[in-house]
Amino acid sequence: MAAVPATMRAWVVARPGPMESDPLDWVELPVPRPRDDELLVRVTACGVCRTDLHVSEGDLPVHKPRVVPGHEVVGEVIDAGDAVAGFREGDRVGIAWLRRTCGVCRFCRSGRENLCPSSEYTGWDADGGYAEYATAPAAYAYRLPDADDVSIAPLLCAGIIGYRALLRAELPAGGRLGLYGFGGSAHLCAQVALAEGARVHVMTRDAASRALALKLGAASAQGFFDPPPEPLDSAILFAPVGDVVPHALRALDRGGTAAVAGIHLTDIPSLVYEDELFYEKQLRSVTSNTRADGRAFLERVARYGVTATVHPYPLSHAAQALRDLKGGRFDGAAVLVPDG
């Protein structure tokens, strides 16, 4: 086993609340020790996900007090528990949001482990990647495609969840897809949809994000509440703004499906049945992902050359990265990298 220090630097959610109230503390913690079925990973990159913002600001209830956030983790295996097989010291792995499931409930047994009532999540139920070291159950770690660690990191939640949302939106072959919000997840989802023959229309407030959408091949890019130039077969809501749901439903063609990709959404206003739900339109939620979703998405990354637009921040600047995410001050995704 490689030499492992006794302590590490990490961020903890000390006082969940608005980022303006400084809810995170930059602290020194013991380096975690892996359980029998876990890997110990030296973190080389960790994506900054909107879910981290929800955990930090208290939009999601506290599951583990003073949790280390972060669940888009790329790193190097340093140690492993006695029950781990198939991984060696030095292996490059990814740690994602879904951390552990029971494996025996009716959802797990039917291929729907994302709905497991006993599921646990990295950076919410257990410490995540806003740290120099992290642990993960080996059975939930991913083998990674060839690419630099910073570019890979956002794929491990933003990419996988975007892919799950694409499945839930039931986009037909060659269909017309609307994306509401165009941050870390949407810009990866768009690349998969475009590679598979879709026409993509993007609705977002941010001018830089609209420019990125057009650069990636979107057919149009307009304001957040503007109608797309043609009826949609499917729509995905990436922004956690319930007010946009009626707009997305009105933009759907007959029989279309809208999927809400986020773990948190502000209240949805009243819907007008005839305008927004009639003609067999569907509104669906997205809950986490299965490991099969993750493997299928990463295979498409390799096949289609999906790449993340990234903005690196030193690990010690994670709180600033979250404030910039909240303020919409970058397109694509922020990624934390080791200091120095």
mmCIF file of C-alpha atoms in Angstrom, residues 6-270:
data_model
loop_
_atom_site.group_PDB
_atom_site.id
_atom_site.type_symbol
_atom_site.label_atom_id
_atom_site.label_comp_id
_atom_site.label_asym_id
_atom_site.label_seq_id
_atom_site.Cartn_x
_atom_site.Cartn_y
_atom_site.Cartn_z
ATOM 1 C CA ALA A 6 -2.950 10.605 8.731
ATOM 2 C CA THR A 7 -4.933 13.749 7.902
ATOM 3 C CA MET A 8 -6.271 15.612 4.879
ATOM 4 C CA ARG A 9 -7.866 18.926 3.942
ATOM 5 C CA ALA A 10 -11.577 18.871 3.179
ATOM 6 C CA TRP A 11 -14.744 20.952 3.093
ATOM 7 C CA VAL A 12 -17.687 20.139 5.386
ATOM 8 C CA VAL A 13 -21.247 21.489 5.357
ATOM 9 C CA ALA A 14 -21.201 22.982 8.844
ATOM 10 C CA ARG A 15 -24.261 25.273 8.743
ATOM 11 C CA PRO A 16 -26.618 24.483 5.840
ATOM 12 C CA GLY A 17 -27.906 27.739 4.437
ATOM 13 C CA PRO A 18 -27.479 30.237 1.581
ATOM 14 C CA MET A 19 -23.975 30.389 0.141
ATOM 15 C CA GLU A 20 -23.892 34.037 1.193
ATOM 16 C CA SER A 21 -23.921 32.816 4.830
ATOM 17 C CA ASP A 22 -20.756 30.695 4.355
ATOM 18 C CA PRO A 23 -22.265 27.278 5.167
ATOM 19 C CA LEU A 24 -19.031 25.362 4.456
ATOM 20 C CA ASP A 25 -15.895 25.106 6.591
ATOM 21 C CA TRP A 26 -12.386 24.293 5.279
ATOM 22 C CA VAL A 27 -11.034 21.819 7.845
ATOM 23 C CA GLU A 28 -8.496 19.109 8.567
ATOM 24 C CA LEU A 29 -9.926 15.594 8.925
ATOM 25 C CA PRO A 30 -8.500 12.116 9.398
ATOM 26 C CA VAL A 31 -7.964 10.320 6.102
ATOM 27 C CA PRO A 32 -10.831 7.789 5.933
ATOM 28 C CA ARG A 33 -10.113 4.084 6.097
ATOM 29 C CA PRO A 34 -11.942 1.806 3.647
ATOM 30 C CA ARG A 35 -14.441 -0.754 4.914
ATOM 31 C CA ASP A 36 -14.062 -4.363 3.784
ATOM 32 C CA ASP A 37 -15.932 -3.738 0.508
ATOM 33 C CA GLU A 38 -14.564 -0.255 -0.178
ATOM 34 C CA LEU A 39 -11.762 1.492 -2.037
ATOM 35 C CA LEU A 40 -9.673 4.341 -0.689
ATOM 36 C CA VAL A 41 -9.114 6.864 -3.480
ATOM 37 C CA ARG A 42 -6.748 9.815 -3.739
ATOM 38 C CA VAL A 43 -8.922 12.496 -5.342
ATOM 39 C CA THR A 44 -7.478 14.031 -8.511
ATOM 40 C CA ALA A 45 -10.621 15.892 -9.634
ATOM 41 C CA CYS A 46 -14.152 16.458 -8.332
ATOM 42 C CA GLY A 47 -16.932 18.085 -10.313
ATOM 43 C CA VAL A 48 -19.101 20.776 -8.727
ATOM 44 C CA CYS A 49 -22.720 19.702 -9.118
ATOM 45 C CA ARG A 50 -25.894 21.653 -8.436
ATOM 46 C CA THR A 51 -26.845 18.906 -5.977
ATOM 47 C CA ASP A 52 -23.793 19.938 -3.916
ATOM 48 C CA LEU A 53 -25.327 23.406 -3.827
ATOM 49 C CA HIS A 54 -28.667 21.969 -2.640
ATOM 50 C CA VAL A 55 -26.888 19.993 0.114
ATOM 51 C CA SER A 56 -24.888 23.052 1.179
ATOM 52 C CA GLU A 57 -27.839 25.431 1.194
ATOM 53 C CA GLY A 58 -30.193 23.034 2.987
ATOM 54 C CA ASP A 59 -32.601 22.523 0.058
ATOM 55 C CA LEU A 60 -32.009 18.821 0.741
ATOM 56 C CA PRO A 61 -32.426 17.685 4.361
ATOM 57 C CA VAL A 62 -29.300 16.852 6.331
ATOM 58 C CA HIS A 63 -28.525 13.126 6.151
ATOM 59 C CA LYS A 64 -25.005 13.208 7.634
ATOM 60 C CA PRO A 65 -24.086 16.192 9.803
ATOM 61 C CA ARG A 66 -20.909 17.955 8.641
ATOM 62 C CA VAL A 67 -20.827 15.896 5.472
ATOM 63 C CA VAL A 68 -18.065 16.372 2.904
ATOM 64 C CA PRO A 69 -19.950 17.140 -0.350
ATOM 65 C CA GLY A 70 -18.971 16.051 -3.842
ATOM 66 C CA HIS A 71 -20.001 13.075 -5.962
ATOM 67 C CA GLU A 72 -18.287 13.540 -9.335
ATOM 68 C CA VAL A 73 -14.996 12.117 -8.155
ATOM 69 C CA VAL A 74 -12.042 10.908 -10.210
ATOM 70 C CA GLY A 75 -9.098 9.431 -8.420
ATOM 71 C CA GLU A 76 -6.445 6.788 -7.961
ATOM 72 C CA VAL A 77 -6.956 3.667 -5.841
ATOM 73 C CA ILE A 78 -4.581 3.823 -2.866
ATOM 74 C CA ASP A 79 -5.949 1.001 -0.706
ATOM 75 C CA ALA A 80 -8.827 -1.478 -0.637
ATOM 76 C CA GLY A 81 -10.751 -3.506 1.921
ATOM 77 C CA ASP A 82 -10.149 -7.214 2.366
ATOM 78 C CA ALA A 83 -13.323 -8.194 0.470
ATOM 79 C CA VAL A 84 -12.537 -6.148 -2.654
ATOM 80 C CA ALA A 85 -11.646 -7.990 -5.863
ATOM 81 C CA GLY A 86 -10.964 -6.634 -9.339
ATOM 82 C CA PHE A 87 -9.205 -3.398 -8.364
ATOM 83 C CA ARG A 88 -5.524 -2.783 -7.771
ATOM 84 C CA GLU A 89 -3.493 0.008 -6.279
ATOM 85 C CA GLY A 90 -2.989 2.669 -8.937
ATOM 86 C CA ASP A 91 -6.243 1.952 -10.819
ATOM 87 C CA ARG A 92 -8.096 5.048 -12.024
ATOM 88 C CA VAL A 93 -11.762 5.059 -10.936
ATOM 89 C CA GLY A 94 -14.835 7.235 -10.762
ATOM 90 C CA ILE A 95 -17.101 7.698 -7.750
ATOM 91 C CA ALA A 96 -20.651 8.840 -8.484
ATOM 92 C CA TRP A 97 -23.821 9.918 -6.660
ATOM 93 C CA LEU A 98 -25.347 6.451 -6.131
ATOM 94 C CA ARG A 99 -23.170 4.957 -3.406
ATOM 95 C CA ARG A 100 -24.950 1.870 -2.136
ATOM 96 C CA THR A 101 -28.269 0.001 -2.381
ATOM 97 C CA CYS A 102 -29.687 -2.958 -0.463
ATOM 98 C CA GLY A 103 -29.674 -5.358 -3.455
ATOM 99 C CA VAL A 104 -32.647 -7.357 -2.163
ATOM 100 C CA CYS A 105 -35.732 -5.118 -2.312
ATOM 101 C CA ARG A 106 -38.236 -5.401 -5.172
ATOM 102 C CA PHE A 107 -36.738 -2.379 -6.895
ATOM 103 C CA CYS A 108 -33.182 -3.702 -6.784
ATOM 104 C CA ARG A 109 -34.300 -7.139 -7.936
ATOM 105 C CA SER A 110 -36.215 -5.668 -10.900
ATOM 106 C CA GLY A 111 -33.351 -3.528 -12.239
ATOM 107 C CA ARG A 112 -34.594 -0.301 -10.604
ATOM 108 C CA GLU A 113 -31.974 0.139 -7.908
ATOM 109 C CA ASN A 114 -32.309 3.921 -8.251
ATOM 110 C CA LEU A 115 -35.627 3.566 -6.391
ATOM 111 C CA CYS A 116 -34.212 1.457 -3.530
ATOM 112 C CA PRO A 117 -35.652 2.807 -0.240
ATOM 113 C CA SER A 118 -32.323 2.049 1.465
ATOM 114 C CA SER A 119 -30.150 3.745 -1.164
ATOM 115 C CA GLU A 120 -27.227 5.895 -0.008
ATOM 116 C CA TYR A 121 -25.547 8.770 -1.816
ATOM 117 C CA THR A 122 -22.007 10.113 -1.973
ATOM 118 C CA GLY A 123 -21.690 13.599 -0.517
ATOM 119 C CA TRP A 124 -25.031 13.344 1.299
ATOM 120 C CA ASP A 125 -25.148 10.091 3.295
ATOM 121 C CA ALA A 126 -21.379 9.621 3.256
ATOM 122 C CA ASP A 127 -18.404 11.898 2.761
ATOM 123 C CA GLY A 128 -17.580 12.770 -0.829
ATOM 124 C CA GLY A 129 -14.920 14.317 -2.995
ATOM 125 C CA TYR A 130 -14.448 17.896 -1.731
ATOM 126 C CA ALA A 131 -11.395 16.426 -0.012
ATOM 127 C CA GLU A 132 -7.971 15.021 -0.741
ATOM 128 C CA TYR A 133 -9.117 11.419 -0.161
ATOM 129 C CA ALA A 134 -12.458 9.600 -0.356
ATOM 130 C CA THR A 135 -13.836 6.088 -0.026
ATOM 131 C CA ALA A 136 -16.408 4.268 -2.149
ATOM 132 C CA PRO A 137 -17.897 0.764 -2.300
ATOM 133 C CA ALA A 138 -15.960 -1.052 -5.013
ATOM 134 C CA ALA A 139 -19.173 -2.415 -6.548
ATOM 135 C CA TYR A 140 -20.325 1.161 -7.259
ATOM 136 C CA ALA A 141 -17.050 2.529 -8.646
ATOM 137 C CA TYR A 142 -16.713 3.058 -12.401
ATOM 138 C CA ARG A 143 -13.964 2.196 -14.832
ATOM 139 C CA LEU A 144 -13.311 5.357 -16.830
ATOM 140 C CA PRO A 145 -12.811 6.121 -20.536
ATOM 141 C CA ASP A 146 -9.555 7.651 -21.699
ATOM 142 C CA ALA A 147 -9.594 11.398 -21.061
ATOM 143 C CA ASP A 148 -8.018 13.758 -18.581
ATOM 144 C CA ASP A 149 -9.395 13.615 -15.058
ATOM 145 C CA VAL A 150 -10.766 17.169 -15.056
ATOM 146 C CA SER A 151 -12.835 16.529 -18.187
ATOM 147 C CA ILE A 152 -14.105 13.180 -16.909
ATOM 148 C CA ALA A 153 -15.300 14.398 -13.491
ATOM 149 C CA PRO A 154 -18.590 16.108 -14.557
ATOM 150 C CA LEU A 155 -19.591 12.999 -16.475
ATOM 151 C CA LEU A 156 -20.030 11.077 -13.224
ATOM 152 C CA CYS A 157 -23.220 12.831 -12.195
ATOM 153 C CA ALA A 158 -24.105 15.583 -14.633
ATOM 154 C CA GLY A 159 -23.507 13.226 -17.535
ATOM 155 C CA ILE A 160 -25.092 10.119 -16.046
ATOM 156 C CA ILE A 161 -28.170 11.953 -14.764
ATOM 157 C CA GLY A 162 -28.548 13.734 -18.090
ATOM 158 C CA TYR A 163 -28.489 10.358 -19.813
ATOM 159 C CA ARG A 164 -31.080 8.972 -17.369
ATOM 160 C CA ALA A 165 -33.254 12.037 -18.050
ATOM 161 C CA LEU A 166 -32.933 11.426 -21.793
ATOM 162 C CA LEU A 167 -34.229 7.885 -21.287
ATOM 163 C CA ARG A 168 -37.115 9.121 -19.150
ATOM 164 C CA ALA A 169 -38.028 11.747 -21.766
ATOM 165 C CA GLU A 170 -38.620 8.983 -24.338
ATOM 166 C CA LEU A 171 -37.116 10.908 -27.228
ATOM 167 C CA PRO A 172 -38.019 9.122 -30.487
ATOM 168 C CA ALA A 173 -35.376 8.452 -33.129
ATOM 169 C CA GLY A 174 -34.630 11.701 -34.949
ATOM 170 C CA GLY A 175 -36.900 13.549 -32.538
ATOM 171 C CA ARG A 176 -37.086 17.171 -31.412
ATOM 172 C CA LEU A 177 -35.679 17.728 -27.916
ATOM 173 C CA GLY A 178 -35.971 20.839 -25.769
ATOM 174 C CA LEU A 179 -33.497 21.481 -22.939
ATOM 175 C CA TYR A 180 -34.451 24.011 -20.256
ATOM 176 C CA GLY A 181 -31.267 25.233 -18.591
ATOM 177 C CA PHE A 182 -27.883 24.557 -20.137
ATOM 178 C CA GLY A 183 -25.326 23.897 -17.439
ATOM 179 C CA GLY A 184 -23.133 20.927 -16.599
ATOM 180 C CA SER A 185 -25.723 18.224 -17.199
ATOM 181 C CA ALA A 186 -27.577 19.684 -20.165
ATOM 182 C CA HIS A 187 -24.490 20.332 -22.289
ATOM 183 C CA LEU A 188 -23.494 16.660 -21.934
ATOM 184 C CA CYS A 189 -27.018 15.358 -22.559
ATOM 185 C CA ALA A 190 -27.197 17.509 -25.698
ATOM 186 C CA GLN A 191 -24.076 15.899 -27.122
ATOM 187 C CA VAL A 192 -25.513 12.396 -26.733
ATOM 188 C CA ALA A 193 -28.858 13.434 -28.241
ATOM 189 C CA LEU A 194 -27.197 15.170 -31.188
ATOM 190 C CA ALA A 195 -24.912 12.186 -31.834
ATOM 191 C CA GLU A 196 -27.993 9.970 -31.962
ATOM 192 C CA GLY A 197 -29.733 12.162 -34.529
ATOM 193 C CA ALA A 198 -31.951 14.504 -32.514
ATOM 194 C CA ARG A 199 -32.744 18.158 -33.238
ATOM 195 C CA VAL A 200 -31.984 20.041 -30.033
ATOM 196 C CA HIS A 201 -33.462 23.363 -28.935
ATOM 197 C CA VAL A 202 -32.080 25.099 -25.845
ATOM 198 C CA MET A 203 -33.882 27.521 -23.525
ATOM 199 C CA THR A 204 -31.598 29.314 -21.052
ATOM 200 C CA ARG A 205 -31.125 32.764 -19.534
ATOM 201 C CA ASP A 206 -27.367 32.914 -20.006
ATOM 202 C CA ALA A 207 -25.927 34.292 -23.250
ATOM 203 C CA ALA A 208 -22.666 32.315 -22.891
ATOM 204 C CA SER A 209 -24.652 29.103 -22.452
ATOM 205 C CA ARG A 210 -26.722 29.889 -25.554
ATOM 206 C CA ALA A 211 -23.488 30.399 -27.493
ATOM 207 C CA LEU A 212 -22.129 27.075 -26.196
ATOM 208 C CA ALA A 213 -25.350 25.309 -27.227
ATOM 209 C CA LEU A 214 -25.081 26.594 -30.787
ATOM 210 C CA LYS A 215 -21.387 25.718 -30.904
ATOM 211 C CA LEU A 216 -22.204 22.132 -29.919
ATOM 212 C CA GLY A 217 -24.780 21.875 -32.713
ATOM 213 C CA ALA A 218 -28.136 22.899 -31.244
ATOM 214 C CA ALA A 219 -30.700 23.922 -33.849
ATOM 215 C CA SER A 220 -31.692 26.963 -31.780
ATOM 216 C CA ALA A 221 -31.003 28.706 -28.482
ATOM 217 C CA GLN A 222 -33.334 31.248 -26.915
ATOM 218 C CA GLY A 223 -34.445 32.701 -23.578
ATOM 219 C CA PHE A 224 -35.537 30.530 -20.678
ATOM 220 C CA PHE A 225 -39.267 31.188 -21.080
ATOM 221 C CA ASP A 226 -39.257 31.658 -24.865
ATOM 222 C CA PRO A 227 -41.051 29.058 -27.011
ATOM 223 C CA PRO A 228 -38.864 26.858 -29.210
ATOM 224 C CA PRO A 229 -39.226 27.361 -32.968
ATOM 225 C CA GLU A 230 -41.020 24.032 -33.460
ATOM 226 C CA PRO A 231 -43.119 21.639 -31.333
ATOM 227 C CA LEU A 232 -41.071 19.246 -29.200
ATOM 228 C CA ASP A 233 -41.296 15.486 -28.926
ATOM 229 C CA SER A 234 -39.490 15.591 -25.581
ATOM 230 C CA ALA A 235 -38.299 18.174 -23.084
ATOM 231 C CA ILE A 236 -35.928 17.955 -20.133
ATOM 232 C CA LEU A 237 -35.900 20.492 -17.298
ATOM 233 C CA PHE A 238 -32.415 20.867 -15.854
ATOM 234 C CA ALA A 239 -32.983 24.177 -14.068
ATOM 235 C CA PRO A 240 -34.676 23.654 -10.657
ATOM 236 C CA VAL A 241 -37.398 26.190 -11.487
ATOM 237 C CA GLY A 242 -40.971 24.947 -11.224
ATOM 238 C CA ASP A 243 -42.330 27.995 -13.067
ATOM 239 C CA VAL A 244 -40.894 26.653 -16.332
ATOM 240 C CA VAL A 245 -42.887 23.401 -16.224
ATOM 241 C CA PRO A 246 -46.046 24.851 -17.853
ATOM 242 C CA HIS A 247 -43.911 26.442 -20.589
ATOM 243 C CA ALA A 248 -42.215 23.123 -21.323
ATOM 244 C CA LEU A 249 -45.535 21.278 -21.429
ATOM 245 C CA ARG A 250 -47.048 23.852 -23.788
ATOM 246 C CA ALA A 251 -44.007 23.443 -26.066
ATOM 247 C CA LEU A 252 -44.630 19.707 -26.430
ATOM 248 C CA ASP A 253 -46.306 18.237 -29.475
ATOM 249 C CA ARG A 254 -49.174 15.786 -28.942
ATOM 250 C CA GLY A 255 -47.995 12.707 -27.075
ATOM 251 C CA GLY A 256 -44.789 14.420 -25.926
ATOM 252 C CA THR A 257 -42.964 13.832 -22.650
ATOM 253 C CA ALA A 258 -41.304 16.283 -20.263
ATOM 254 C CA ALA A 259 -38.818 14.973 -17.692
ATOM 255 C CA VAL A 260 -37.611 16.891 -14.628
ATOM 256 C CA ALA A 261 -33.952 16.014 -14.152
ATOM 257 C CA GLY A 262 -33.114 17.693 -10.839
ATOM 258 C CA ILE A 263 -33.297 16.314 -7.314
ATOM 259 C CA HIS A 264 -34.870 19.600 -6.175
ATOM 260 C CA LEU A 265 -37.534 21.749 -7.871
ATOM 261 C CA THR A 266 -39.346 24.860 -6.703
ATOM 262 C CA ASP A 267 -43.133 24.596 -6.634
ATOM 263 C CA ILE A 268 -44.904 24.007 -9.938
ATOM 264 C CA PRO A 269 -47.725 26.503 -10.562
ATOM 265 C CA SER A 270 -51.233 25.396 -11.428
#
